[in-house]
Short mmCIF file of C-alpha atoms in Angstrom, two decimals:
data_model
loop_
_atom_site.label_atom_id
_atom_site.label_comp_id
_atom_site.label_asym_id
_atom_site.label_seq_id
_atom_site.Cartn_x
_atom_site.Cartn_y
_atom_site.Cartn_z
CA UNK A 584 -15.43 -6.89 6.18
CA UNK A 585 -12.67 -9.42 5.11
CA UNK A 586 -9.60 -10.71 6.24
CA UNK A 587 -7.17 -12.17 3.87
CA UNK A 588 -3.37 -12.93 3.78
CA UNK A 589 -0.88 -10.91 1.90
CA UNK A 590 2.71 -11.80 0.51
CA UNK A 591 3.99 -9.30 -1.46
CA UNK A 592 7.43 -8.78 -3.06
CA UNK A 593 8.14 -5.36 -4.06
CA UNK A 594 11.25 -3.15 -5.87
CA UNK A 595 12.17 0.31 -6.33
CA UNK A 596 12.24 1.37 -9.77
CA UNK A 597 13.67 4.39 -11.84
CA UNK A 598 11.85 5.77 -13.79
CA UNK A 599 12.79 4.19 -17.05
CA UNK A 600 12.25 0.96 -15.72
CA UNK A 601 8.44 2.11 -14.81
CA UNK A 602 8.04 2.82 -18.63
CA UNK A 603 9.65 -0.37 -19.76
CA UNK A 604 7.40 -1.94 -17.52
CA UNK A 605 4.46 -0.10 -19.03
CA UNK A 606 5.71 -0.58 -22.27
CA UNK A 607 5.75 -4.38 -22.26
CA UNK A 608 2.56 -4.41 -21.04
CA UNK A 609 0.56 -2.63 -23.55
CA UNK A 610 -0.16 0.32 -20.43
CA UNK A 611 -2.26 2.89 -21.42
CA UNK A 612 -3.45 6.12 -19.54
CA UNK A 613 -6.84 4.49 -18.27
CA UNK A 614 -5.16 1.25 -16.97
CA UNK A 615 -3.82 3.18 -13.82
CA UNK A 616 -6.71 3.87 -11.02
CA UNK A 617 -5.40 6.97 -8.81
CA UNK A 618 -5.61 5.94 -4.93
CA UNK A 619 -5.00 8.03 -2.03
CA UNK A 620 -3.95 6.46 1.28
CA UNK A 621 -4.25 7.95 4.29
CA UNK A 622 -2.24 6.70 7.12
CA UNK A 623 -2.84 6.66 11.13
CA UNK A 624 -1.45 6.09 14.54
CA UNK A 625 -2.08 6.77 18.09
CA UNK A 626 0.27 10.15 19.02
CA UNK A 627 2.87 7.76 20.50
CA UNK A 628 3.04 5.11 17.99
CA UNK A 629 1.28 2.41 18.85
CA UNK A 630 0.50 0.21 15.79
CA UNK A 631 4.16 0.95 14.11
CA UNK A 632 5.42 -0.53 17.98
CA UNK A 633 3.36 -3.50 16.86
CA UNK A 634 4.39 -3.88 13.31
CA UNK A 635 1.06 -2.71 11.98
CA UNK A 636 -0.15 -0.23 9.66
CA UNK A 637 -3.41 1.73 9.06
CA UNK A 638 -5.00 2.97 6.43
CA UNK A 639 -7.47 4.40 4.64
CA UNK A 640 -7.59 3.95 0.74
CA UNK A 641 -9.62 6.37 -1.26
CA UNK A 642 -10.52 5.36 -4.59
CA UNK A 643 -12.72 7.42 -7.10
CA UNK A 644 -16.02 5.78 -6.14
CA UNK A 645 -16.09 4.46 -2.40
CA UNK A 646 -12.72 3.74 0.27
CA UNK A 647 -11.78 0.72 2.63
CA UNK A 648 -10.49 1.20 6.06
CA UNK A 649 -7.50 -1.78 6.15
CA UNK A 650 -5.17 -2.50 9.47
CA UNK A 651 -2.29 -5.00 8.50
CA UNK A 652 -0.75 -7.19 10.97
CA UNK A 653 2.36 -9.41 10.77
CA UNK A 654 1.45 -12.92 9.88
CA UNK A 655 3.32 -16.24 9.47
CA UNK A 656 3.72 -15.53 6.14
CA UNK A 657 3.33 -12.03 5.42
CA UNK A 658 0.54 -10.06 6.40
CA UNK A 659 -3.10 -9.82 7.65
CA UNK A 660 -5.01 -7.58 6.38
CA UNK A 661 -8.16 -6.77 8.10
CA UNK A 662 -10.57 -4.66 6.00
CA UNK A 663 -13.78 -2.53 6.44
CA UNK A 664 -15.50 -1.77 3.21
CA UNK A 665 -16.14 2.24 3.38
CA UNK A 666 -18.91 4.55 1.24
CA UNK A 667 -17.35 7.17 -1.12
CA UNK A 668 -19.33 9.91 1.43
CA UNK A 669 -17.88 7.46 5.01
CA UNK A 670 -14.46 8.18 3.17
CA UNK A 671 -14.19 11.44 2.71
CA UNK A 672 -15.97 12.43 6.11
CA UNK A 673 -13.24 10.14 7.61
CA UNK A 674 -10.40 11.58 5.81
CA UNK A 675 -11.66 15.62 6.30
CA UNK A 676 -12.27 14.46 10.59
CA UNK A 677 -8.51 13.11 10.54
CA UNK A 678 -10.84 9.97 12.05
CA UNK A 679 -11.26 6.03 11.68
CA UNK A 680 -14.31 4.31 12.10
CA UNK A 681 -15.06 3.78 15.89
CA UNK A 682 -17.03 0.26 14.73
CA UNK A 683 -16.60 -2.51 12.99
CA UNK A 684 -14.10 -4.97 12.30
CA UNK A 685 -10.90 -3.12 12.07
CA UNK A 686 -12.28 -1.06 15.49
CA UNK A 687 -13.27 -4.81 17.12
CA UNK A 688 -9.25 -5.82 16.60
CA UNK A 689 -7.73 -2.30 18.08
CA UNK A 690 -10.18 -2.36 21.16
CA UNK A 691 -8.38 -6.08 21.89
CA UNK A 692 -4.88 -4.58 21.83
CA UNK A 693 -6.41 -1.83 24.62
CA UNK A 694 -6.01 0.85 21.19
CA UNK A 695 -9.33 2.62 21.41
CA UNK A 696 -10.09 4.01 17.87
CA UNK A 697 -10.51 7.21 18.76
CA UNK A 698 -7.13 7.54 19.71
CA UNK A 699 -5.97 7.38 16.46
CA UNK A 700 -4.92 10.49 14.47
CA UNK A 701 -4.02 11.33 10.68
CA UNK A 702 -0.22 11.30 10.38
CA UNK A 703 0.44 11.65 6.96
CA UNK A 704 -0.80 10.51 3.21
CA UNK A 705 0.48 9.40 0.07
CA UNK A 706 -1.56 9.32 -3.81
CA UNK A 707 -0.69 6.26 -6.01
CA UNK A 708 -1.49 5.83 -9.69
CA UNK A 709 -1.78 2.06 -9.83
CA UNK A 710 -2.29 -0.79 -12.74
CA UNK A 711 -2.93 -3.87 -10.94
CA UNK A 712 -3.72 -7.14 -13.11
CA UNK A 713 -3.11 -11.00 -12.75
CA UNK A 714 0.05 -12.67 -14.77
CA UNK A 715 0.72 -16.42 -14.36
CA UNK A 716 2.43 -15.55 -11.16
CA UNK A 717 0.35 -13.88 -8.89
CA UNK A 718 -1.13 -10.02 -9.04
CA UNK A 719 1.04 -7.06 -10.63
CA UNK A 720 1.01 -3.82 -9.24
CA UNK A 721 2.99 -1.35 -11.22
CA UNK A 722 2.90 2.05 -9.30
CA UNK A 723 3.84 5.59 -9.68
CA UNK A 724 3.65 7.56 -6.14
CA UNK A 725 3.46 10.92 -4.54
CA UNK A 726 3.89 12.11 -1.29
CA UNK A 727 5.14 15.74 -0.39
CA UNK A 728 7.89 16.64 -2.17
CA UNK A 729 9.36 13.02 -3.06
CA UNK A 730 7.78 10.96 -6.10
CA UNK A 731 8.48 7.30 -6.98
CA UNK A 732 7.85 3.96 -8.47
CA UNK A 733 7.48 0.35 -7.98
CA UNK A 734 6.58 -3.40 -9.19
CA UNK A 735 4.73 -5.54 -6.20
CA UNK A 736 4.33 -8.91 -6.74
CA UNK A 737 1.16 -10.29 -4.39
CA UNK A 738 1.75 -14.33 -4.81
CA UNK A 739 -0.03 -17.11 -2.67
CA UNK A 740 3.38 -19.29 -2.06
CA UNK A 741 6.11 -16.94 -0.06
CA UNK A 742 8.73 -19.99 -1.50
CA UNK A 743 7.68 -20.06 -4.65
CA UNK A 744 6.68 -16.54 -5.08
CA UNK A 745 10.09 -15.26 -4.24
CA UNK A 746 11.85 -17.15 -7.37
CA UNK A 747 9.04 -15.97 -9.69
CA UNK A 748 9.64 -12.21 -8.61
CA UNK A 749 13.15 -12.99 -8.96
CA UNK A 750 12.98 -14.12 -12.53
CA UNK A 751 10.92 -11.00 -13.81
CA UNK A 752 13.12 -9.11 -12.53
CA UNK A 753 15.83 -10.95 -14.56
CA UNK A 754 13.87 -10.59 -17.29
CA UNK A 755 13.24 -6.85 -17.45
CA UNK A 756 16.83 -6.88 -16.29
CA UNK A 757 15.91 -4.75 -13.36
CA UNK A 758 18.43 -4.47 -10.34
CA UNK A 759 16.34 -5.37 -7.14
CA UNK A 760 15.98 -2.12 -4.94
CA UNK A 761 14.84 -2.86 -1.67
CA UNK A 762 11.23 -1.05 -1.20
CA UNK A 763 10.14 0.50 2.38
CA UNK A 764 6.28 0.11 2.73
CA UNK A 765 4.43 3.28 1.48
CA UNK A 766 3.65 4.00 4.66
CA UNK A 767 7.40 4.23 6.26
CA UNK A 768 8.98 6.06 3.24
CA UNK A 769 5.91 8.94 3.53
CA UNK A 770 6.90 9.35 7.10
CA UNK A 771 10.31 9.52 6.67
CA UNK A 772 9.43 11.79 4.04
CA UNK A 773 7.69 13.64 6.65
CA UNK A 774 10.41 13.71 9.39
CA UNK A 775 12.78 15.16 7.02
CA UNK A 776 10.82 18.07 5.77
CA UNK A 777 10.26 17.04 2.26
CA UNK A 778 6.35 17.57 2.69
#
C-alpha cells in the first residue's frame, strides 16, 4: 500500500508532436511499457459524484489497484500493490479487491467494494523518465475506436511546476491542448459509441 500526492500537468498532442517529442529524446521501441487501465464505478456513479477515479493498471508483470481523490494540491492517490495472477482474476471478474487499503477508504464513504463494476478500459504505451523538472510521461493511447497522445508533467511544486510545463511546451513549440483524464475521455468515448 502507499499513498502519495500527485500534480500533474498534461496536453493533447498530434501526432507529430508525439514524434518530435520522441525524437528529442533519443525514444526507442523498448522505452515505452504497454499499460492497460481498467476503470470502475458503482452503477450510479458514485466515485465520479465525488471527484474520484478507480483503477486498475495492468502492466506486463504484476498490476496496482489505485483510487485518486481530490487533494489540496492535486490528487491522492491511494494504491494497493496487485500480483500479475490478483490482476488478471480482477480484471476477467469485472471485480476490485474487497480488502485492503483502497477497500478500507470506500467502506468510509458507505461505497462497499463490491458494488463496484467494470465500466470501461483504455491501453497506454508509456515512456516515463525524470528531467530536471519533475517525471515525463510521453503517451500514445487506445480506447475503442479513438487513439491519442499526450505529455504529463508529474512535478512536486503546483506553482512552480506550472511555469516549467509551460516553458517545454514553448520549447517544443507545442500549442497547449487541454487534456481530459484518461478515464473521462474513454467514457465519453463510450457514451458516444466509438467503442
Amino acid at each position: 500500500m502507499s499513498e502519495q500526492q500527485e500534480i500533474e500537468f498534461k496536453t493533447l498532442l498530434t501526432a507529430e508532436e508525439h514524434k518530435k517529442i520522441c525524437h528529442f529524446y533519443h525514444l526507442i521501441e523498448t522505452d515505452f511499457k504497454l499499460q492497460t487501465n481498467c476503470y470502475f464505478d458503482t452503477v450510479d456513479k458514485k466515485l465520479h459524484q465525488k471527484g474520484w477515479g478507480l483503477r486498475i493498471r495492468r502492466y506486463p508483470d504484476h498490476g496496482e489497484l489505485t483510487l485518486k481523490t481530490p487533494a489540496k494540491n492535486g490528487l491522492l492517490e491511494t494504491t494497493d500493490s496487485l500480483s500479475l495472477k490478483q490482476t488478471e482474476q480482477l480484471i476477467q471478474q469485472e471485480k476490485i479487491l474487497t480488502n485492503g487499503t483502497v477497500a478500507n477508504k470506500l467502506l468510509k464513504e458507505d461505497i462497499a467494494p463490491s458494488q463496484l463494476i467494470l465500466l470501461t478500459q483504455l491501453t497506454t504505451k508509456r515512456a516515463e523518465f525524470e528531467i530536471d523538472t519533475g517525471l515525463l510521461a510521453i503517451d500514445e493511447s487506445w480506447y475503442g475506436l479513438c487513439h491519442d497522445f499526450e505529455l504529463e508533467l508529474e512535478v512536486a511544486d503546483s506553482t512552480q511546476g506550472k511555469q516549467d510545463f509551460l516553458e517545454l511546451l514553448q520549447k517544443w513549440k507545442i500549442t497547449y491542448q487541454p487534456a481530459q483524464n484518461k478515464i473521462t475521455r474513454a467514457l465519453l468515448a463510450k457514451e458516444k459509441n466509438e467503442f
